[in-house]
PDB file of C-alpha atoms in Angstrom:
ATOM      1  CA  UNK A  10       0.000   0.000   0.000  1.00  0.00           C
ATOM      2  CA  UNK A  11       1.814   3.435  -1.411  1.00  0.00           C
ATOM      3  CA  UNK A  12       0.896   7.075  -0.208  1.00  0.00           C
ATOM      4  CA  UNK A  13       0.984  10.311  -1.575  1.00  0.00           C
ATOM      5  CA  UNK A  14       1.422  13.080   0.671  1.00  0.00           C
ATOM      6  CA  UNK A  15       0.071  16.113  -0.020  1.00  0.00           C
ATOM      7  CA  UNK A  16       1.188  20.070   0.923  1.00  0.00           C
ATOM      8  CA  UNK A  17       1.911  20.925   4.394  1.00  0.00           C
ATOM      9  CA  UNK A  18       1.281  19.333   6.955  1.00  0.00           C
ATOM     10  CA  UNK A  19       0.790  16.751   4.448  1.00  0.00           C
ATOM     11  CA  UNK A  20      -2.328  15.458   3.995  1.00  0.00           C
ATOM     12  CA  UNK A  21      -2.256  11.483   3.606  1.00  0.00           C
ATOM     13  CA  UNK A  22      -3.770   9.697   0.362  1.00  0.00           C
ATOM     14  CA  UNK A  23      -3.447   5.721   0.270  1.00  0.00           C
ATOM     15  CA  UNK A  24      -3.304   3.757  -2.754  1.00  0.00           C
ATOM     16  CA  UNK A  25      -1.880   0.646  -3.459  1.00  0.00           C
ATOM     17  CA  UNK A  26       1.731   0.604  -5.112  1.00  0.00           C
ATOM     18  CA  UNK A  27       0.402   0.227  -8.993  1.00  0.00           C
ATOM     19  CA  UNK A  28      -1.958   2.448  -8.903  1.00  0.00           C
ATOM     20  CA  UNK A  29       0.074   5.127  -7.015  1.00  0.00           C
ATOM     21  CA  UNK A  30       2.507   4.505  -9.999  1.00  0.00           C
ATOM     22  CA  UNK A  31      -0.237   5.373 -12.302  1.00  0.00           C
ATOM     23  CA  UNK A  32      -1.227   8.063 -10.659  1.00  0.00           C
ATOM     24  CA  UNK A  33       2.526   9.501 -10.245  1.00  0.00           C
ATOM     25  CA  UNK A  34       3.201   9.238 -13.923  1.00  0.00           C
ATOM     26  CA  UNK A  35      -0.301  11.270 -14.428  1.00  0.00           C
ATOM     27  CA  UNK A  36      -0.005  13.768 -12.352  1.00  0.00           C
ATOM     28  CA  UNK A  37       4.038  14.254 -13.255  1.00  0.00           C
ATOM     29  CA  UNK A  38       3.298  14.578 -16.436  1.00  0.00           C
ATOM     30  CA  UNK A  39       0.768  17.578 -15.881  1.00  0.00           C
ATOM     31  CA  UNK A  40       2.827  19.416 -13.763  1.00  0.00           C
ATOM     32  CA  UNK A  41       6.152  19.374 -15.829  1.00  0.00           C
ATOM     33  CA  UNK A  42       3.443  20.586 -18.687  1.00  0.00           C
ATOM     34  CA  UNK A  43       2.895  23.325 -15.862  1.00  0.00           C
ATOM     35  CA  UNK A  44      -1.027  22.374 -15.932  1.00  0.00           C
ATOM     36  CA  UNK A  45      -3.208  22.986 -12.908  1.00  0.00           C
ATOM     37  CA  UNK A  46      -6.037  20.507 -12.113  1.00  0.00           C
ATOM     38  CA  UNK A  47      -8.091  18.804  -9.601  1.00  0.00           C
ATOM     39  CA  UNK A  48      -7.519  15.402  -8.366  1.00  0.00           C
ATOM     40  CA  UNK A  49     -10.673  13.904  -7.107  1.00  0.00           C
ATOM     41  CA  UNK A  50     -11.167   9.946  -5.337  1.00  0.00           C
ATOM     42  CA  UNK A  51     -13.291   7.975  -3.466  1.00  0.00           C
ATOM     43  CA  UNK A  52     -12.570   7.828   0.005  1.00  0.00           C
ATOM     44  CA  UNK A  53     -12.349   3.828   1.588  1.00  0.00           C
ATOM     45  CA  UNK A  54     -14.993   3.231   4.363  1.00  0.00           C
ATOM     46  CA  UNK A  55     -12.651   3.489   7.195  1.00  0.00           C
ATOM     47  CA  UNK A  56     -12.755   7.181   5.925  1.00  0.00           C
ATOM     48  CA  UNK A  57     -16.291   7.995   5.765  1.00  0.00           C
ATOM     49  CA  UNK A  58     -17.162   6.262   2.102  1.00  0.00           C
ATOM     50  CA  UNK A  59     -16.838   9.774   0.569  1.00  0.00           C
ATOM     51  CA  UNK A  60     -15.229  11.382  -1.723  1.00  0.00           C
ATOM     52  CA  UNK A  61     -12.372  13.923  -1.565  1.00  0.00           C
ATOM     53  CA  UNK A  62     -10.585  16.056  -3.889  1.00  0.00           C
ATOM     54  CA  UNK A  63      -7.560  18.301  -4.167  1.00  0.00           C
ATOM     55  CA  UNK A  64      -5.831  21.487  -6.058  1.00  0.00           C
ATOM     56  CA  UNK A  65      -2.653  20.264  -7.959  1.00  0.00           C
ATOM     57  CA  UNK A  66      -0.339  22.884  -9.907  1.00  0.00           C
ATOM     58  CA  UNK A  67       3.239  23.357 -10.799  1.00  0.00           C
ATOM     59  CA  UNK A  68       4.156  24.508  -7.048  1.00  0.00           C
ATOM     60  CA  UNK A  69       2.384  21.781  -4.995  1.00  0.00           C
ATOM     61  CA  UNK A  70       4.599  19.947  -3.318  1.00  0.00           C
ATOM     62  CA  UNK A  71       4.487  15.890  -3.507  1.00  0.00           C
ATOM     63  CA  UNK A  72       6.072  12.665  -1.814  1.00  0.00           C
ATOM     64  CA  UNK A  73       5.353   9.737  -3.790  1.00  0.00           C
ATOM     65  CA  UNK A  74       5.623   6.501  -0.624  1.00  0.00           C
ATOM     66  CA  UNK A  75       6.231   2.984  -2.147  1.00  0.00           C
ATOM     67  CA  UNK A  76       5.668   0.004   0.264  1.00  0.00           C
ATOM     68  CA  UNK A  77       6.706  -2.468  -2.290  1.00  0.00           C
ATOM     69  CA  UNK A  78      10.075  -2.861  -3.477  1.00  0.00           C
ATOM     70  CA  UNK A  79       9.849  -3.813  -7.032  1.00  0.00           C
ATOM     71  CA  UNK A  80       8.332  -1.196  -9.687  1.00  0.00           C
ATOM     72  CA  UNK A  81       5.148  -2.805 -10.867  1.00  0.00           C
ATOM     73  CA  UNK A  82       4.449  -2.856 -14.307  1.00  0.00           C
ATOM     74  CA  UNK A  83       2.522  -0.225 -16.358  1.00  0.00           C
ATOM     75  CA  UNK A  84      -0.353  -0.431 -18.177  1.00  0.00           C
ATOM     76  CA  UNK A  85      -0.867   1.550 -20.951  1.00  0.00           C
ATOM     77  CA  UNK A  86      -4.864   1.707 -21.480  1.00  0.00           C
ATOM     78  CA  UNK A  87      -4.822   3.035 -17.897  1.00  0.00           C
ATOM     79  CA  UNK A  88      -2.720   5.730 -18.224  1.00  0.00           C
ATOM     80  CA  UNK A  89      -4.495   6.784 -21.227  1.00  0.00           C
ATOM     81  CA  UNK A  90      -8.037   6.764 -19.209  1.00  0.00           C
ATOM     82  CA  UNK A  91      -6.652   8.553 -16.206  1.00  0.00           C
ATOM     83  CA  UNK A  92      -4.767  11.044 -18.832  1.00  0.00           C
ATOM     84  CA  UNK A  93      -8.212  12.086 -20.685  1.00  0.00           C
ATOM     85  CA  UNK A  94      -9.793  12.491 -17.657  1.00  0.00           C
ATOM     86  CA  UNK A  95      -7.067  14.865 -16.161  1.00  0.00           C
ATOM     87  CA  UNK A  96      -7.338  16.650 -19.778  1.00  0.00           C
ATOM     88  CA  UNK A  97     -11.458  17.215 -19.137  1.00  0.00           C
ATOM     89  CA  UNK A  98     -13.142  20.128 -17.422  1.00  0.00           C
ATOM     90  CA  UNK A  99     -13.715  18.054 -14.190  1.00  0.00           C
ATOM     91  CA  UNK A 100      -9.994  17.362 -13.634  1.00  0.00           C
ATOM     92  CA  UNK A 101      -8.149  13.815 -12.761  1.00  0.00           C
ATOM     93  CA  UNK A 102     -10.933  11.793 -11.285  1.00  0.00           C
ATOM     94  CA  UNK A 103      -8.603   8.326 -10.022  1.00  0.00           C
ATOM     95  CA  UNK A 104     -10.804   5.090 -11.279  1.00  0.00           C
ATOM     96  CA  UNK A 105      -9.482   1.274 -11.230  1.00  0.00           C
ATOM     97  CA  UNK A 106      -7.506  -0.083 -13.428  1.00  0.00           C
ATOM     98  CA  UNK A 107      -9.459  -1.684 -16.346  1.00  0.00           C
ATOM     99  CA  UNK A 108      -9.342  -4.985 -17.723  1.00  0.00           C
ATOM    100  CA  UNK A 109      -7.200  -5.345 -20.953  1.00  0.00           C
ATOM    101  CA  UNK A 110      -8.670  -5.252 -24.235  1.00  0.00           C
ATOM    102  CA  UNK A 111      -8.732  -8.573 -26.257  1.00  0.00           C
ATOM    103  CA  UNK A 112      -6.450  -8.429 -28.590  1.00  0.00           C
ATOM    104  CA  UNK A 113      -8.051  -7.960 -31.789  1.00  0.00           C
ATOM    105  CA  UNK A 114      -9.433 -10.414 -33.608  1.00  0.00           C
ATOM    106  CA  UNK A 115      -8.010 -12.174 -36.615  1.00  0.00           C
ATOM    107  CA  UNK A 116      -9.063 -11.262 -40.425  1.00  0.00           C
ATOM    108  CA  UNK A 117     -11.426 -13.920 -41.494  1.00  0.00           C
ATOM    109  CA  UNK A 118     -10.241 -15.718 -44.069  1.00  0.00           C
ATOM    110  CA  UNK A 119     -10.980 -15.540 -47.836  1.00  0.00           C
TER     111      UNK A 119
END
């Protein structure tokens, strides 16, 4: 389980270590783009069940926390969905990783 700690005194966000790696790659790619946004997630239900959300630009200050020690892998399709939805009006809104697409399916023959 990974954290991101936000501002000062740091508020805590948990998310496991792949997402957190998701989200890191996200959010570091706005900010060297010097793009402000909101980061919005669900809270877990030792936290209320709610939903929280937070200011992010080019002077917020970040510690990315890994529990694990090995860098898990990445997957493209969800950097993509997290990246359009950091792009949109509403801001990065975190969702779970999605399943990967079957690969396409083979020409019929003729």
């Amino acid at each position: 389980m990974g954290t991101l700690l936000y501002g000062n005194p740091g508020i805590v966000i948990t998310f496991d270590d792949r997402a957190l790696l998701h989200l890191q790659i996200v959010i570091s790619t706005k900010l060297r783009r010097r793009e402000s946004f909101v980061f919005t997630w669900t809270d877990s239900v030792d936290e209320g069940s709610g939903r929280s959300a937070i200011w992010l630009d080019p002077t917020s200050t970040l510690y990315y926390r890994y529990f694990g020690s090995r860098t898990p892998s990445i997957n493209r399709e969800w950097i993509e969905a997290l990246m359009l939805s950091a792009n949109s009006a509403g801001g990065l809104i975190f969702i779970a990783e999605p399943e990967p697409s079957a690969p396409a399916l083979a020409k019929t023959r003729r």
